[in-house]
Amino acid sequence: MKKVLIAAVVVACVPLYCGATWLCANATRARIDQSLQRIADQSRGMIKIAAKKTRNHFFTSSEDITLEIDHPALQLLMKSGAIGNASNQFVIHNDIAYGPLPGLRSIGVARVETSVVLTDEQRKKLIEIFGTSTPVRIFTTFGYFGNSYVDVISPRLDIRPKDGSTATWKGLNLRFSIAPDARDVSFSGGSPGLVVNGKDRSVFQMNDIRFKGALQRKFDVLFDGEETLKIGAISFQPQDKPESSFAINDVVYGIKSAINTDFLNASASVGSGKVSYQNVSVEETHLDFGINHLDTKATVSLYKLLDEARTRAIASPANGTAGNPAQVDDMKQRATHDVLTLLQHAPVVAFNNIGFATGNGILKITGTATINDVVESDLLPTVQYDSLLRKIHAQSDISIDQQLIDHWPIAETASAIKQQTAQLEAQGYLLRKGDKLQSHVEYKDGKLTANGKPVGG
């Protein structure tokens, strides 16, 4: 009786699953078409859908999409090895498995594997260099609520170019999570690294590469959020010139932005842990800066204007849109208005931390620069540079440990650094506070001072 009941449930579920698959198939086709159209629209005519060929089955389907590139630079690049039937075309192939359990590998509306259609010659070259014709695989899973996940996967590759060098790519796993209409995008993943062995027996290594980010689309063209790239170590060891070897640990590159209806703030951070080069050793480096208080509406308008200018620049001269004097003049006037609005809201450039540290001490520079009281006559009808310079207010604080000066990491310039800092201290441009030398530098009303003392004429 129990077996009969189980069999009855299975039989009842089959048509339900088939019905769900039919619904998933229709939803998938619509979402793929929407994604392609979004790519074409956002490319401003650079990418066009030239043809589409679909082969449908009940649980799966496949399609070949021919994309046409209308961009002189990209067309020139593709002429050397066209993919597809013409030098400005290439073909994307999708293998699609429909849900609710697509391919029994995931849960969702569908799972799509995307690849580029290659010629036999191109496939042969890839196998010759990488050992495989698919060095990168891309999978997209469409979720039930309009979201999607894109997985970019690369296997370990032993690369053998013809020049005698070798390289080992240790693989890549990267996932993008995309909200409906691409409102939010997050990503994370990384690679164990890359090793390149030169034919001269030099060795370049990059280890533990990590990506992470979470972005939210604002005002159609801007993204609010944070993204980072971290590299555990980068090193180079030449066999014939060991003195030219270097190593950099804990490399970090990050960008943050905060956007509301009034203002945009953005910052970038570039830095590292220990750096070794020849006889130089630095424990950490910093280049942290940002720009704050940008008027949001003017920033969005300027971004769209630059995008429009780029589109016109690549437009075919035959259609008369690339060099129309009236259009060019109109774009210049709009750009000037946007720049004026930005400056009238007193944007602030901030240097949060520029410097480095050794085992003996720290050099740190912080500061800000802004511009005040900008009026229309400063930019129109021509830019008044003298007036704008007088309206800039910049200030910076510099701090350096005496022990760092005494043990300067670059031997060739150590003596000059000692002499220069001693001279600046004698002139009052550097003030001693304990074991540090400090200076407050300010530019205001067209005049430069250091610790209140005029600098230059």
C-alpha positions as MATLAB code, in Angstrom:
seq = 'MKKVLIAAVVVACVPLYCGATWLCANATRARIDQSLQRIADQSRGMIKIAAKKTRNHFFTSSEDITLEIDHPALQLLMKSGAIGNASNQFVIHNDIAYGPLPGLRSIGVARVETSVVLTDEQRKKLIEIFGTSTPVRIFTTFGYFGNSYVDVISPRLDIRPKDGSTATWKGLNLRFSIAPDARDVSFSGGSPGLVVNGKDRSVFQMNDIRFKGALQRKFDVLFDGEETLKIGAISFQPQDKPESSFAINDVVYGIKSAINTDFLNASASVGSGKVSYQNVSVEETHLDFGINHLDTKATVSLYKLLDEARTRAIASPANGTAGNPAQVDDMKQRATHDVLTLLQHAPVVAFNNIGFATGNGILKITGTATINDVVESDLLPTVQYDSLLRKIHAQSDISIDQQLIDHWPIAETASAIKQQTAQLEAQGYLLRKGDKLQSHVEYKDGKLTANGKPVGG';
ca = [
       0.000    0.000    0.000;
       2.846    2.357    0.872;
       4.578    1.720   -2.449;
       1.348    2.374   -4.316;
       0.912    5.654   -2.482;
       4.460    6.756   -3.298;
       3.968    5.839   -6.949;
       0.727    7.806   -7.051;
       2.461   10.885   -5.600;
       5.265   10.600   -8.165;
       2.790   10.253  -11.026;
       0.871   13.283   -9.762;
       4.060   15.347   -9.466;
       5.219   14.694  -13.028;
       2.582   16.879  -14.738;
       3.032   19.514  -12.042;
       6.792   19.613  -12.668;
       6.252   19.688  -16.429;
       3.823   22.568  -16.027;
       6.304   24.423  -13.851;
       9.032   23.791  -16.450;
       6.797   25.251  -19.187;
       6.270   28.384  -17.087;
      10.007   28.617  -16.350;
      10.846   28.283  -20.053;
       8.588   31.180  -21.002;
       9.916   33.339  -18.182;
      13.521   32.534  -19.169;
      13.064   33.514  -22.799;
      11.554   36.835  -21.718;
      14.386   37.557  -19.267;
      17.111   36.699  -21.793;
      15.478   38.990  -24.338;
      15.225   41.763  -21.725;
      18.897   41.331  -20.777;
      20.019   41.506  -24.404;
      17.907   44.577  -25.009;
      19.326   46.237  -21.890;
      22.883   45.590  -23.135;
      22.039   47.044  -26.528;
      20.359   50.106  -25.001;
      23.162   50.817  -22.525;
      25.799   50.498  -25.261;
      24.226   53.513  -27.031;
      24.272   51.739  -30.387;
      27.745   50.220  -30.077;
      26.288   46.720  -29.742;
      23.426   45.524  -31.911;
      21.621   42.180  -32.028;
      22.112   41.120  -35.641;
      20.567   37.648  -35.497;
      19.232   35.055  -33.099;
      18.765   31.316  -33.696;
      17.002   29.179  -31.074;
      16.599   25.392  -30.783;
      13.888   24.545  -28.248;
      13.326   21.315  -26.339;
      11.032   20.802  -23.390;
      13.535   20.762  -20.535;
      16.411   22.460  -22.360;
      17.172   24.735  -25.280;
      20.142   26.366  -26.962;
      20.566   29.586  -28.874;
      23.146   31.417  -30.942;
      23.045   35.205  -30.732;
      25.011   37.214  -33.255;
      26.127   40.574  -31.869;
      27.324   43.336  -34.149;
      29.907   45.888  -32.979;
      29.520   49.446  -34.266;
      32.673   51.018  -32.835;
      35.702   51.886  -35.031;
      38.291   50.920  -32.415;
      36.645   47.577  -31.604;
      36.099   46.825  -35.276;
      39.800   47.416  -35.954;
      40.691   45.069  -33.101;
      38.398   42.330  -34.384;
      39.667   42.427  -37.968;
      42.778   40.499  -36.982;
      40.750   37.473  -35.876;
      37.023   37.757  -36.410;
      34.614   35.529  -34.525;
      31.497   34.945  -36.600;
      30.774   35.712  -40.217;
      32.031   39.291  -40.364;
      34.858   41.262  -38.796;
      32.443   43.325  -36.713;
      30.371   40.388  -35.484;
      30.723   37.594  -32.970;
      28.383   34.843  -31.836;
      27.345   34.045  -28.263;
      26.100   30.516  -27.588;
      23.760   29.741  -24.675;
      22.944   26.271  -23.362;
      19.804   26.603  -21.230;
      18.354   24.168  -18.680;
      14.910   25.079  -17.381;
      13.702   24.955  -13.754;
      12.374   24.451  -11.204;
      15.554   22.334  -10.813;
      17.546   23.254  -13.950;
      19.811   20.405  -14.912;
      19.403   19.103  -11.358;
      22.344   21.398  -10.503;
      20.628   24.410   -8.969;
      17.300   25.896   -7.947;
      15.755   28.608  -10.094;
      13.892   29.499  -13.244;
      16.822   28.425  -15.449;
      20.557   27.865  -15.609;
      22.444   29.202  -18.637;
      25.981   28.360  -19.718;
      27.367   31.053  -22.025;
      30.301   30.714  -24.418;
      31.709   32.414  -27.489;
      31.453   30.485  -30.761;
      34.975   29.948  -32.056;
      36.348   28.967  -35.416;
      38.389   25.758  -35.660;
      41.566   27.806  -35.959;
      40.772   29.872  -32.865;
      39.884   26.769  -30.878;
      43.172   25.167  -31.933;
      45.143   28.225  -30.799;
      43.437   28.254  -27.391;
      44.190   24.570  -26.857;
      47.783   25.136  -27.950;
      48.296   27.971  -25.428;
      45.982   27.089  -22.517;
      45.504   23.342  -22.931;
      41.735   23.857  -23.286;
      39.347   25.668  -25.627;
      37.325   26.967  -22.664;
      39.696   28.828  -20.301;
      36.678   30.634  -18.823;
      33.154   29.340  -18.206;
      30.170   31.564  -17.405;
      26.988   30.278  -15.766;
      23.886   32.360  -15.059;
      21.119   31.192  -12.741;
      17.829   33.092  -12.986;
      16.068   33.242   -9.605;
      12.326   33.098   -9.026;
      11.907   36.749   -8.025;
      13.761   38.562  -10.809;
      17.202   38.168   -9.283;
      20.071   36.322  -10.932;
      23.497   34.895  -10.146;
      26.440   34.864  -12.530;
      29.344   32.515  -11.833;
      32.627   33.084  -13.665;
      34.827   30.017  -13.359;
      38.304   29.389  -14.691;
      40.178   26.130  -14.071;
      43.863   25.807  -13.325;
      45.748   26.498  -16.554;
      49.324   25.615  -17.469;
      50.142   28.130  -20.179;
      52.942   27.460  -22.664;
      53.593   30.384  -25.049;
      55.985   29.830  -27.939;
      58.588   32.282  -26.579;
      59.879   29.713  -24.075;
      58.253   31.192  -20.979;
      55.631   29.350  -18.917;
      52.780   30.458  -16.686;
      50.472   28.774  -14.222;
      47.078   30.341  -13.658;
      45.710   28.778  -10.466;
      42.050   29.218  -11.348;
      39.249   31.674  -10.586;
      35.844   31.552   -8.921;
      33.822   34.755   -8.989;
      30.097   35.175   -8.285;
      27.901   38.178   -9.088;
      24.502   38.549   -7.410;
      22.224   40.855   -9.387;
      18.890   42.225   -8.205;
      15.932   42.768  -10.599;
      16.703   45.451  -13.208;
      20.310   45.450  -11.918;
      19.374   47.820   -9.078;
      21.822   46.131   -6.721;
      24.960   44.236   -7.648;
      27.271   42.387   -5.290;
      30.231   40.170   -6.056;
      32.851   38.103   -4.291;
      35.473   35.546   -5.169;
      39.049   35.277   -6.180;
      41.975   33.273   -7.394;
      44.853   31.490   -5.641;
      47.118   33.407   -8.000;
      49.448   33.396  -10.979;
      53.053   32.298  -11.510;
      55.043   33.339  -14.604;
      58.428   31.776  -15.326;
      60.353   33.783  -17.927;
      62.647   32.198  -20.450;
      65.459   34.055  -18.661;
      64.502   32.064  -15.494;
      62.914   35.100  -13.845;
      59.860   34.406  -11.690;
      56.845   36.659  -11.225;
      54.181   35.661   -8.687;
      50.834   37.056   -7.612;
      49.136   35.170   -4.783;
      45.733   35.168   -3.071;
      43.713   37.548   -5.254;
      40.359   38.505   -3.719;
      37.443   40.573   -5.042;
      34.475   41.836   -3.052;
      31.841   44.494   -3.591;
      28.280   45.601   -2.964;
      26.826   48.360   -5.126;
      23.415   49.985   -5.416;
      22.349   51.842   -8.530;
      21.386   55.475   -7.937;
      19.876   57.886  -10.471;
      20.345   55.309  -13.284;
      24.078   55.983  -13.836;
      25.800   56.112  -10.425;
      26.561   53.349   -7.951;
      26.582   53.707   -4.182;
      28.587   51.224   -2.138;
      31.993   49.681   -1.731;
      34.308   47.463   -3.764;
      37.752   46.111   -2.949;
      40.599   44.207   -4.561;
      43.124   42.511   -2.278;
      46.295   40.693   -3.285;
      48.174   38.706   -0.668;
      51.599   39.105   -2.278;
      53.283   40.272   -5.495;
      56.909   39.426   -6.180;
      59.461   39.408   -8.981;
      62.799   37.621   -8.925;
      65.046   38.071  -11.977;
      67.746   35.426  -12.272;
      70.382   37.630  -13.909;
      69.790   40.754  -11.747;
      68.851   39.655   -8.226;
      69.276   43.237   -7.008;
      66.205   44.195   -9.065;
      63.894   41.779   -7.233;
      60.948   43.172   -5.290;
      58.131   41.950   -3.071;
      54.905   43.668   -2.003;
      52.607   42.136    0.600;
      48.936   42.760    1.411;
      48.072   45.029   -1.520;
      44.692   46.746   -1.126;
      42.674   48.827   -3.579;
      39.246   50.005   -2.489;
      36.574   52.482   -3.533;
      33.655   53.733   -1.433;
      30.826   56.050   -2.390;
      27.848   57.485   -0.532;
      25.148   59.174   -2.592;
      21.909   60.890   -1.600;
      19.600   63.308   -3.398;
      21.805   66.280   -2.494;
      25.459   65.273   -2.497;
      27.917   62.567   -3.479;
      30.974   61.572   -1.442;
      33.581   59.170   -2.800;
      36.912   57.893   -1.555;
      39.683   55.607   -2.730;
      42.294   53.716   -0.788;
      45.484   52.273   -2.259;
      48.016   50.706    0.032;
      50.118   47.759    1.023;
      51.893   45.989    3.804;
      55.614   45.352    3.646;
      57.454   46.470    0.494;
      61.001   45.286   -0.273;
      63.091   46.510   -3.194;
      66.864   46.297   -3.343;
      68.000   47.661    0.049;
      64.718   49.477    0.688;
      62.232   48.043    3.179;
      58.939   49.731    4.067;
      56.461   48.237    6.507;
      53.314   49.811    5.023;
      52.216   52.388    2.440;
      49.103   54.553    2.181;
      47.453   56.609   -0.543;
      43.977   57.398    0.795;
      42.050   60.247   -0.803;
      38.544   61.290   -1.719;
      36.222   63.951   -3.013;
      33.194   65.103   -1.035;
      30.207   67.417   -1.332;
      29.659   66.976   -5.078;
      26.216   68.171   -6.109;
      24.376   64.993   -7.109;
      22.177   66.437   -9.850;
      25.106   68.178  -11.536;
      27.248   65.031  -11.267;
      24.539   62.889  -12.872;
      23.985   65.464  -15.596;
      27.719   65.703  -16.335;
      28.056   61.907  -16.420;
      25.205   61.619  -18.929;
      26.684   64.436  -20.967;
      30.072   62.713  -21.134;
      28.333   59.503  -22.151;
      26.498   61.400  -24.862;
      29.768   62.931  -26.049;
      31.362   59.487  -26.208;
      28.427   58.191  -28.238;
      28.668   61.088  -30.680;
      32.429   60.670  -30.961;
      32.075   57.071  -32.150;
      29.097   57.810  -34.381;
      29.651   57.406  -38.078;
      30.492   60.777  -39.673;
      28.132   59.821  -42.474;
      25.082   60.354  -40.296;
      26.057   63.922  -39.465;
      25.972   63.556  -35.678;
      29.673   63.450  -34.874;
      30.726   66.984  -35.704;
      27.596   69.114  -35.842;
      28.767   72.568  -34.604;
      25.420   73.435  -33.027;
      25.335   70.192  -31.075;
      28.956   70.584  -29.965;
      28.282   74.144  -28.772;
      25.165   73.012  -26.905;
      27.113   70.247  -25.136;
      29.853   72.715  -24.140;
      27.305   75.080  -22.630;
      25.627   72.260  -20.696;
      28.985   71.011  -19.447;
      29.986   74.504  -18.315;
      26.694   74.871  -16.423;
      27.227   71.518  -14.674;
      30.818   72.377  -13.726;
      29.676   75.777  -12.424;
      27.034   74.093  -10.259;
      29.630   71.666   -8.878;
      32.054   74.465   -7.991;
      29.362   76.670   -6.454;
      28.643   73.911   -3.915;
      32.261   73.998   -2.696;
      33.432   70.424   -3.331;
      36.196   69.181   -1.045;
      39.191   67.122   -2.130;
      40.483   65.224    0.907;
      43.869   63.579    1.410;
      43.109   61.267    4.302;
      46.485   59.581    4.567;
      49.428   59.786    2.196;
      52.659   58.306    3.410;
      54.519   55.247    4.593;
      55.982   53.622    7.678;
      59.194   51.748    8.373;
      60.426   50.077   11.504;
      61.938   53.434   12.491;
      59.022   55.806   12.032;
      56.133   57.223   10.039;
      55.660   59.887    7.368;
      52.035   61.015    7.166;
      50.387   63.762    5.123;
      46.729   64.759    5.471;
      44.854   67.691    4.020;
      41.885   69.185    2.231;
      41.310   71.536   -0.682;
      38.125   73.339   -1.637;
      36.967   76.345   -3.605;
      34.529   78.991   -2.380;
      32.359   81.799   -3.727;
      32.526   80.780   -7.399;
      30.279   82.916   -9.619;
      29.190   82.578  -13.225;
      31.681   85.188  -14.453;
      34.523   82.915  -13.272;
      33.674   80.485  -16.077;
      31.724   82.503  -18.640;
      32.296   83.651  -21.262;
      35.879   82.394  -20.638;
      37.539   80.754  -17.657;
      39.119   83.284  -15.278;
      42.003   81.240  -13.876;
      43.437   83.999  -11.670;
      40.076   84.537  -10.000;
      39.555   80.811   -9.451;
      43.048   80.368   -7.969;
      42.392   83.091   -5.404;
      39.206   81.279   -4.321;
      40.972   77.989   -3.583;
      41.563   77.193    0.060;
      43.882   74.242    0.729;
      45.589   73.085    3.873;
      47.835   70.179    4.770;
      49.437   68.737    7.879;
      52.782   66.962    7.535;
      54.309   64.804   10.256;
      57.572   62.832   10.137;
      59.414   60.990   12.890;
      63.017   62.025   13.518;
      64.020   58.366   13.618;
      62.708   57.967   10.073;
      64.851   60.898    8.941;
      67.897   59.416   10.694;
      67.278   56.004    9.090;
      65.853   57.034    5.731;
      65.020   53.853    3.762;
      66.555   55.018    0.462;
      70.302   55.236    0.974;
      70.955   57.342   -2.135;
      68.796   60.217   -0.849;
      69.333   59.846    2.930;
      71.950   62.583    3.177;
      69.891   65.044    1.119;
      66.773   64.380    3.236;
      68.680   65.144    6.447;
      70.065   68.388    5.031;
      66.712   69.553    3.644;
      64.742   68.815    6.817;
      67.414   70.582    8.935;
      67.222   73.613    6.661;
      63.398   73.703    6.749;
      63.462   73.432   10.537;
      65.930   76.311   10.766;
      63.632   78.448    8.598;
      60.617   77.600   10.754;
      58.795   75.689    8.037;
      59.143   72.522   10.156;
      58.513   72.626   13.915;
      59.849   70.055   16.341;
      57.305   68.519   18.693;
      58.882   65.764   20.786;
      60.431   63.231   18.446;
      58.490   64.497   15.404;
      58.852   67.300   12.871;
      55.549   68.838   11.825;
      54.281   71.495    9.472;
      50.915   73.064    8.719;
      50.865   74.245    5.101;
      48.055   76.487    3.869;
      47.114   78.091    0.577;
      44.539   80.884    0.939;
      43.744   84.081   -0.967;
      46.451   83.198   -3.467;
      49.189   82.980   -0.802;
      51.129   79.958    0.443;
      52.315   79.668    4.062;
      53.947   77.019    6.236;
      53.388   77.330    9.980;
      52.168   80.851    9.288;
      55.379   81.867    7.457;
      55.127   83.007    3.813;
      56.590   80.581    1.277;
      58.136   81.961   -1.912;
      57.265   85.374   -3.235;
];
